PDB file of C-alpha atoms and ligand atoms in Angstrom:
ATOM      1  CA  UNK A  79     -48.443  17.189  -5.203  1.00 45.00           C
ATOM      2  CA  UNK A  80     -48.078  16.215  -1.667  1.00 50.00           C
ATOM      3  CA  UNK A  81     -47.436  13.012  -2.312  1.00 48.00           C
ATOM      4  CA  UNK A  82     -45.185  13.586  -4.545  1.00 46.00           C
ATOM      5  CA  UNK A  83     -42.683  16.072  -2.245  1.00 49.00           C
ATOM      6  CA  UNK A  84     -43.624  13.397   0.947  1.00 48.00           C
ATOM      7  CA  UNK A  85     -41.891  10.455  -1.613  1.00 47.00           C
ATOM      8  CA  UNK A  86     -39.171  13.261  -2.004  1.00 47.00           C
ATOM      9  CA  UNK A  87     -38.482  13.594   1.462  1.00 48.00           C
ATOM     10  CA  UNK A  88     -38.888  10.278   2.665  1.00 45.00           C
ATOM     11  CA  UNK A  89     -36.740   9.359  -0.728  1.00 45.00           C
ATOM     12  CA  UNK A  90     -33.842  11.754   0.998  1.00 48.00           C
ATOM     13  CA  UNK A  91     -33.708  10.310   4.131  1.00 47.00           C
ATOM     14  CA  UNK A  92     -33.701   7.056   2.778  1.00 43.00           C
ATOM     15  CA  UNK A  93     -30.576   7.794   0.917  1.00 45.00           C
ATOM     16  CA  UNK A  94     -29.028   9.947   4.145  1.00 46.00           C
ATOM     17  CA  UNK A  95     -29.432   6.944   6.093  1.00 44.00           C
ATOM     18  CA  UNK A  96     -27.917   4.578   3.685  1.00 40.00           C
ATOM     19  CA  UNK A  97     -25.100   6.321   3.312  1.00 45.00           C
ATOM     20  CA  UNK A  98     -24.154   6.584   6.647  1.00 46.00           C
ATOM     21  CA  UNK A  99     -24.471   3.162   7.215  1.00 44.00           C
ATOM     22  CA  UNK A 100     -23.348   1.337   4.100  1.00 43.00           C
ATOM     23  CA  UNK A 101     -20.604   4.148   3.170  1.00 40.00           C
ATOM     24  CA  UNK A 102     -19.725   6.164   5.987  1.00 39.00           C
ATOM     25  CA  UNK A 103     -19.415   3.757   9.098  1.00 42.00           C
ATOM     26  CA  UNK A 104     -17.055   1.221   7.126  1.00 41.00           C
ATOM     27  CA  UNK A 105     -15.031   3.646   5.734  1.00 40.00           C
ATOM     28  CA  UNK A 106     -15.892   6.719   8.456  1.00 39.00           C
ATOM     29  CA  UNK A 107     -16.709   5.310  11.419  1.00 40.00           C
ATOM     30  CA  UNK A 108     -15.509   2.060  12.031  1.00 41.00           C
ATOM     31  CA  UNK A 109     -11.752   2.414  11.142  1.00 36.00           C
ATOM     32  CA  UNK A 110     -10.953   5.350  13.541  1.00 41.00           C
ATOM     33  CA  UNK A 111     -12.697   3.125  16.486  1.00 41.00           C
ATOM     34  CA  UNK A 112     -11.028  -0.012  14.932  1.00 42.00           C
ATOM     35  CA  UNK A 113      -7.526   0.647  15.498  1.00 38.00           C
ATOM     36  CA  UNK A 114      -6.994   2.526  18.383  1.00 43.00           C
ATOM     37  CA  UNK A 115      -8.750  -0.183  20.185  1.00 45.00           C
ATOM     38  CA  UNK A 116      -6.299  -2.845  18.665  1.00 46.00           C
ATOM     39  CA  UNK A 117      -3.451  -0.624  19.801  1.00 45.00           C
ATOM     40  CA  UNK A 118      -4.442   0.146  23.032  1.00 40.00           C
ATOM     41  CA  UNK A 119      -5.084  -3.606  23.815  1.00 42.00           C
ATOM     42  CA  UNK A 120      -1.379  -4.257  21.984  1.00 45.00           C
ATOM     43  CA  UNK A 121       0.100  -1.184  24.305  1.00 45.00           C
ATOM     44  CA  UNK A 122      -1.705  -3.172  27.218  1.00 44.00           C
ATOM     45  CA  UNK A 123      -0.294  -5.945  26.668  1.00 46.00           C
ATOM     46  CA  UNK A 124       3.118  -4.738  25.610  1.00 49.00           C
ATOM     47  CA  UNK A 125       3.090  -2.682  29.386  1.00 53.00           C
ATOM     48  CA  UNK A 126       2.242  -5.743  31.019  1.00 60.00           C
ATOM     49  CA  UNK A 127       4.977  -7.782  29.738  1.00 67.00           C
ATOM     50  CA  UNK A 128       7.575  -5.592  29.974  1.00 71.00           C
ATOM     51  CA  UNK A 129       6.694  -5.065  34.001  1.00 71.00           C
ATOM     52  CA  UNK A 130       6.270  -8.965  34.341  1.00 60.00           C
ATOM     53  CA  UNK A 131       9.400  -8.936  32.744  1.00 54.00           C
ATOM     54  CA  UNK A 132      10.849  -6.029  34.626  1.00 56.00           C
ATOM     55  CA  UNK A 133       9.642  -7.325  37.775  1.00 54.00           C
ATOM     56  CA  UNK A 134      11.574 -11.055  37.817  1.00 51.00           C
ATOM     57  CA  UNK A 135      14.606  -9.148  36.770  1.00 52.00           C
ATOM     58  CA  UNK A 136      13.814  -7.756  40.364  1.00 51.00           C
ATOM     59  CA  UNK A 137      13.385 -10.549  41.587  1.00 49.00           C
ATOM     60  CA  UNK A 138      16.211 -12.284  40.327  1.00 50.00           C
ATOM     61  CA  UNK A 139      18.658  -9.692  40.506  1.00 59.00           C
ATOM     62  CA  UNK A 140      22.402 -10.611  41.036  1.00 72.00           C
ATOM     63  CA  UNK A 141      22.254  -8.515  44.584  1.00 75.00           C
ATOM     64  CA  UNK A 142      25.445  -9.990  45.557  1.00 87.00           C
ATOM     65  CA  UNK A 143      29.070  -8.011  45.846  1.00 94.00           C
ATOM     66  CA  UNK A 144      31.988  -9.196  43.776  1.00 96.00           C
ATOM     67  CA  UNK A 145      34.005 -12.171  45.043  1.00 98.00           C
ATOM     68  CA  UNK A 146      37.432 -13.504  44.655  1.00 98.00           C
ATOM     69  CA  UNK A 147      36.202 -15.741  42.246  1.00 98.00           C
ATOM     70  CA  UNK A 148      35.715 -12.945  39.592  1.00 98.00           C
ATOM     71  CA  UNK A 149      39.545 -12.267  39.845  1.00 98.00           C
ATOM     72  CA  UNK A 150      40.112 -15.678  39.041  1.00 98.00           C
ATOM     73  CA  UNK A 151      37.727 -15.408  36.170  1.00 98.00           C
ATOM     74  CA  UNK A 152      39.205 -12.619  35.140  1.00 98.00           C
ATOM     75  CA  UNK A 153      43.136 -14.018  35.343  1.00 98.00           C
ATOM     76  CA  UNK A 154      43.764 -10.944  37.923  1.00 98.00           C
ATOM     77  CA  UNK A 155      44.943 -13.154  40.049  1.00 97.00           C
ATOM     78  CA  UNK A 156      46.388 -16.610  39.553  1.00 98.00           C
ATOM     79  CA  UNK A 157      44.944 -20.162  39.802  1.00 98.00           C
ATOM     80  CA  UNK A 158      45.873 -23.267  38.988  1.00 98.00           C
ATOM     81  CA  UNK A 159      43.339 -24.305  35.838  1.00 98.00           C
ATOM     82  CA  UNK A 160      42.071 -27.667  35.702  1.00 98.00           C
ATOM     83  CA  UNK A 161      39.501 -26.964  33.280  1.00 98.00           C
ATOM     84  CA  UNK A 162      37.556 -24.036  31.310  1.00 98.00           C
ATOM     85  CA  UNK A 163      34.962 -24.089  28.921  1.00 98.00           C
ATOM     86  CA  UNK A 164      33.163 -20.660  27.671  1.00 98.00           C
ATOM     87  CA  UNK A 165      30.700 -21.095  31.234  1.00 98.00           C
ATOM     88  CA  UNK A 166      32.485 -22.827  33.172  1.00 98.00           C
ATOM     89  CA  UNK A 167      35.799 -22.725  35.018  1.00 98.00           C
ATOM     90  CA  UNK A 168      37.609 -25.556  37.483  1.00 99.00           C
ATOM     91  CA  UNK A 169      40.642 -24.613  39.444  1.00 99.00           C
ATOM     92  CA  UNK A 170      42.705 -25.983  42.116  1.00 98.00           C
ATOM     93  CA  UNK A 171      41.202 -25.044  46.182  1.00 98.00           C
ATOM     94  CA  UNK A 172      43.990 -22.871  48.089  1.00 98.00           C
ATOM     95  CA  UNK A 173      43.207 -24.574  50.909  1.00 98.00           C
ATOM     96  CA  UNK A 174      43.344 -28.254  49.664  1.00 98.00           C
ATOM     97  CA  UNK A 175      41.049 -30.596  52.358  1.00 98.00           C
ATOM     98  CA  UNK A 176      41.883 -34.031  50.137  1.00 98.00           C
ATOM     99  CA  UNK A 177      45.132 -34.737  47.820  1.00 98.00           C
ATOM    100  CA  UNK A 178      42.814 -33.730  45.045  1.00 98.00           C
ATOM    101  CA  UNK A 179      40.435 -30.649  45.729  1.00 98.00           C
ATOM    102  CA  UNK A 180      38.860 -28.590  42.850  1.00 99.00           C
ATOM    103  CA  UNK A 181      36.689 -25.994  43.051  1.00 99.00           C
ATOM    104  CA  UNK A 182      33.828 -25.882  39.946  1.00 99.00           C
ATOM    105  CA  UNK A 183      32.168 -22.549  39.131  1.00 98.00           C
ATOM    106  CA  UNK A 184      29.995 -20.609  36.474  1.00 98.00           C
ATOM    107  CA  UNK A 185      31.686 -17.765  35.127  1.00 98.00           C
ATOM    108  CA  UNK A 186      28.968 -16.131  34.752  1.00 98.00           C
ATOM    109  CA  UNK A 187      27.013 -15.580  38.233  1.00 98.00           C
ATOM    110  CA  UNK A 188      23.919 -14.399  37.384  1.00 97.00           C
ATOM    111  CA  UNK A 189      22.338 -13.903  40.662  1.00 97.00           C
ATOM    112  CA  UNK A 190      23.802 -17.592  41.970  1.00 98.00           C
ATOM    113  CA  UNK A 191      25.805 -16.501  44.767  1.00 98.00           C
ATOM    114  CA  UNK A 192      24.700 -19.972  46.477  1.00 98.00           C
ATOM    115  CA  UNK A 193      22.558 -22.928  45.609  1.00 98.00           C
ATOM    116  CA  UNK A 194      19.494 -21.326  47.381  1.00 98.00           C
ATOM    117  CA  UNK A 195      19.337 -18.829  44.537  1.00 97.00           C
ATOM    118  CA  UNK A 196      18.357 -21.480  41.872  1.00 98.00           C
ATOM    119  CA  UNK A 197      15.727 -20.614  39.488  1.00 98.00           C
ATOM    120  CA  UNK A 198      14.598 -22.663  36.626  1.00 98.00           C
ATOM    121  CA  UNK A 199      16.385 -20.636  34.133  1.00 98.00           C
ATOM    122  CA  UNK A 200      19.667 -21.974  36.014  1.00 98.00           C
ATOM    123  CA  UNK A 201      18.517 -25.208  35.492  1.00 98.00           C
ATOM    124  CA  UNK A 202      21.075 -25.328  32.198  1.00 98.00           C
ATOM    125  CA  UNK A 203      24.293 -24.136  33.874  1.00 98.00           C
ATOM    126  CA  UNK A 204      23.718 -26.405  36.976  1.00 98.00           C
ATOM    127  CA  UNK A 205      23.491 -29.277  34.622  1.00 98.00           C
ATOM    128  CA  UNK A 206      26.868 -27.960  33.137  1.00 98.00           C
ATOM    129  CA  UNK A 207      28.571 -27.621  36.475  1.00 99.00           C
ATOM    130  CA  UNK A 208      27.812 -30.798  37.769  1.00 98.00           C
ATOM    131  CA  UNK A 209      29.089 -32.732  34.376  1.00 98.00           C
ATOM    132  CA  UNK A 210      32.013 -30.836  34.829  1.00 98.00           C
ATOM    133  CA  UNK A 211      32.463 -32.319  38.012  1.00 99.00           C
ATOM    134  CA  UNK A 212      32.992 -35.710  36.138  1.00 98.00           C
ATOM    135  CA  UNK A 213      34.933 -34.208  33.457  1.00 98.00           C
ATOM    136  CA  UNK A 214      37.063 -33.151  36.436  1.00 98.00           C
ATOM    137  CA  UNK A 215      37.214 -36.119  38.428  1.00 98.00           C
ATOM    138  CA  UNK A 216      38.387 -38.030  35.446  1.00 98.00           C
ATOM    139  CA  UNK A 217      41.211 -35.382  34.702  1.00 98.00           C
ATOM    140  CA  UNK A 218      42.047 -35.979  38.404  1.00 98.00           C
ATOM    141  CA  UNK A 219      42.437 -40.081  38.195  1.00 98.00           C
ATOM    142  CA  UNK A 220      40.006 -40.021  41.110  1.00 98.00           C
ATOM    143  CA  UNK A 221      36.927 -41.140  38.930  1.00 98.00           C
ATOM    144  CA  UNK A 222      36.104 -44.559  40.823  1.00 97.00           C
ATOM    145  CA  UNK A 223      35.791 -42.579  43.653  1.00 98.00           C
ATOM    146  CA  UNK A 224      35.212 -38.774  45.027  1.00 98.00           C
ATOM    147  CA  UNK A 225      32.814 -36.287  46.641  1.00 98.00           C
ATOM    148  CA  UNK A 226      31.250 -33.396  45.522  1.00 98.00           C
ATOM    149  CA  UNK A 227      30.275 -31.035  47.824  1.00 98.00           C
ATOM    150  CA  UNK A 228      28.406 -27.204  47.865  1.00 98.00           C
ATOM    151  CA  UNK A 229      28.653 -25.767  50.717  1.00 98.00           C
ATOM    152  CA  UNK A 230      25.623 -23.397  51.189  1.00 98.00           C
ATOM    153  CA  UNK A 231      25.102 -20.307  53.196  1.00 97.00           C
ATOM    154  CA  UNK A 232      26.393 -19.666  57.163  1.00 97.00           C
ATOM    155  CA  UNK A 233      25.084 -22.493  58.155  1.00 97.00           C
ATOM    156  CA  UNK A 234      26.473 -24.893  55.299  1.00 98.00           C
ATOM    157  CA  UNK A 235      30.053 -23.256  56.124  1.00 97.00           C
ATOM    158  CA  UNK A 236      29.856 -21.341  53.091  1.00 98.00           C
ATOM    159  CA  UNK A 237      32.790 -18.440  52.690  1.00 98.00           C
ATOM    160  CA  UNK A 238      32.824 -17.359  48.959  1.00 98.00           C
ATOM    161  CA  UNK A 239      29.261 -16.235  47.571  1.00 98.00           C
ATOM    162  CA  UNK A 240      29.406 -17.251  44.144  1.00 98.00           C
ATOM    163  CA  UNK A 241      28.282 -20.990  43.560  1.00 98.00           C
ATOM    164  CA  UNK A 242      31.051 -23.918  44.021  1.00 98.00           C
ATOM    165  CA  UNK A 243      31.185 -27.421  43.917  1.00 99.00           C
ATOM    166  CA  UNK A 244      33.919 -29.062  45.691  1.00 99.00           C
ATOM    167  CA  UNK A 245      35.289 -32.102  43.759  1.00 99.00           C
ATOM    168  CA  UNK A 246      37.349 -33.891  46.716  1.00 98.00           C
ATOM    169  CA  UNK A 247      39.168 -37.166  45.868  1.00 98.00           C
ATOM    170  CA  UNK A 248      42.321 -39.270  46.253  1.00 98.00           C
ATOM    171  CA  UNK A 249      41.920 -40.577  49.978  1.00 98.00           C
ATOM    172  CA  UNK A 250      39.318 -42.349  51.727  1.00 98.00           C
ATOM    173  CA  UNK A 251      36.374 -40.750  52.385  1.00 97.00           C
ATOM    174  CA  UNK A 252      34.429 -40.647  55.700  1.00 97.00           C
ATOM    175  CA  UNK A 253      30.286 -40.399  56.436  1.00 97.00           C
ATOM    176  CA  UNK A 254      29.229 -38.467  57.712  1.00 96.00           C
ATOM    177  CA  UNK A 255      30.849 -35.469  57.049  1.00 94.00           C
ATOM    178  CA  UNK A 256      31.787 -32.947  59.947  1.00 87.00           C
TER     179      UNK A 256
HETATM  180  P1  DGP B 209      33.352 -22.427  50.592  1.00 79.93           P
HETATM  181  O1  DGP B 209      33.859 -22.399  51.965  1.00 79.93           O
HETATM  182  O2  DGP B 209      32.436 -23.633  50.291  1.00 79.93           O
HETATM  183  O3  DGP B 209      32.682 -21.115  50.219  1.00 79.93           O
HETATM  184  O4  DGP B 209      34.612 -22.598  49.637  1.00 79.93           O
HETATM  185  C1  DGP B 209      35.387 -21.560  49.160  1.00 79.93           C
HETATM  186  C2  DGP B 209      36.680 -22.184  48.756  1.00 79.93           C
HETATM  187  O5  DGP B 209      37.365 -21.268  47.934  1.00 79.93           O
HETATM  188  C3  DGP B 209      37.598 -22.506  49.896  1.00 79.93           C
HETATM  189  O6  DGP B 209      37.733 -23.927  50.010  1.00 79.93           O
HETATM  190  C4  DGP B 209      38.907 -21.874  49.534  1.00 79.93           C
HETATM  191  C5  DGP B 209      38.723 -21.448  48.120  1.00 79.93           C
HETATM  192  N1  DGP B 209      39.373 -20.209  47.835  1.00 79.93           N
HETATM  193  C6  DGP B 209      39.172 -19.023  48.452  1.00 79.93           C
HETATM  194  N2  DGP B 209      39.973 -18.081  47.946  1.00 79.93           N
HETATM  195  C7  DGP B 209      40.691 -18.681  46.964  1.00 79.93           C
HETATM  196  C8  DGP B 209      41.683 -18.217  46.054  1.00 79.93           C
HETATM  197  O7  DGP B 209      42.069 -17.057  46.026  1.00 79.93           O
HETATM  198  N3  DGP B 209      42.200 -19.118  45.198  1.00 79.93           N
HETATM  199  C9  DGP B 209      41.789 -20.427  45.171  1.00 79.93           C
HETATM  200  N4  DGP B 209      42.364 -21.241  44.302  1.00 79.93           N
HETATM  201  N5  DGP B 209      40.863 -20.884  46.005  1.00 79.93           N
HETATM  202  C10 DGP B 209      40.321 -20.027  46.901  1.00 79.93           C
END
């Protein structure tokens, strides 16, 4: 007889043991614990992202003020247009230092208020900008000969803080420059 109710008992927690670990923990145990942990990892890594990506937005931020070259973009005040594209824009220099003087630009600044701002991601528009140069220069008739210049920061005698290339042509040109 006792035998028979110690089988019973150990019979029991057999079976309570079982089916907490073949039922219950699968279906109980391990899904609750499963997926919060994948979403807090994905909620990590989300976070983390978003403040790398937060952070070169920082660090790349357009800080500088409005020029006189967004009024010409903008046709608020007049130019003479020697070529536009949807980036790019080329217009005759006010202040004309060679019979043929025009002034390149991105329309869209995007933090480049000189050369000394250029990240990678610019890499795309400075390759635009300097093949509109050429595009330019043959417009011009000055394409066997001409200098492009970017004048960059005090010290470069820059005046206008939005990214230009001078395309200067039709007259000899002297080295070095002043
Ligand atoms: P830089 O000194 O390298 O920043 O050159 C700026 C050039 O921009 C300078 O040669 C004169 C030119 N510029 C300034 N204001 C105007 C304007 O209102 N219209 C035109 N067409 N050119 C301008």
């Amino acid at each position: 007889m006792a035998a028979m109710a110690a089988a019973a008992t150990l019979m029991s927690a057999t079976s309570s043991i079982l089916r907490r670990s073949a039922l219950l923990r699968p279906h109980g145990l391990q899904v609750p614990r499963r997926f919060p942990r994948q979403r807090f990892v994905r909620h990590i890594a989300s976070s983390t992202n978003e403040e790398a990506a937060a952070k070169a937005a920082a660090a790349t931020a357009d800080i500088g003020g409005p020029t006189i070259f967004d009024k010409i973009i903008a046709k608020e005040i007049p130019s003479s247009v020697v070529y536009e594209d949807e980036k790019v824009l080329a217009f005759r220099d006010i202040n004309p230092q060679a019979p043929v003087h025009v002034i390149v630009i991105p329309k869209v600044r995007d933090g480049l208020t000189g050369l000394d701002k250029a990240e990678p991601r610019h890499a795309e528009i400075l390759g635009q900008l300097l093949y509109t140069v050429k595009v330019v220069a043959e417009k011009e008739g000055v394409a066997d000969g001409y200098r492009v210049v970017i004048n960059n920061g005090a010290e470069g005698c820059q005046s206008v803080y939005h990214l230009h290339l001078h395309v200067l042509g039709g007259r000899q040109m002297k080295w070095p420059p002043g």
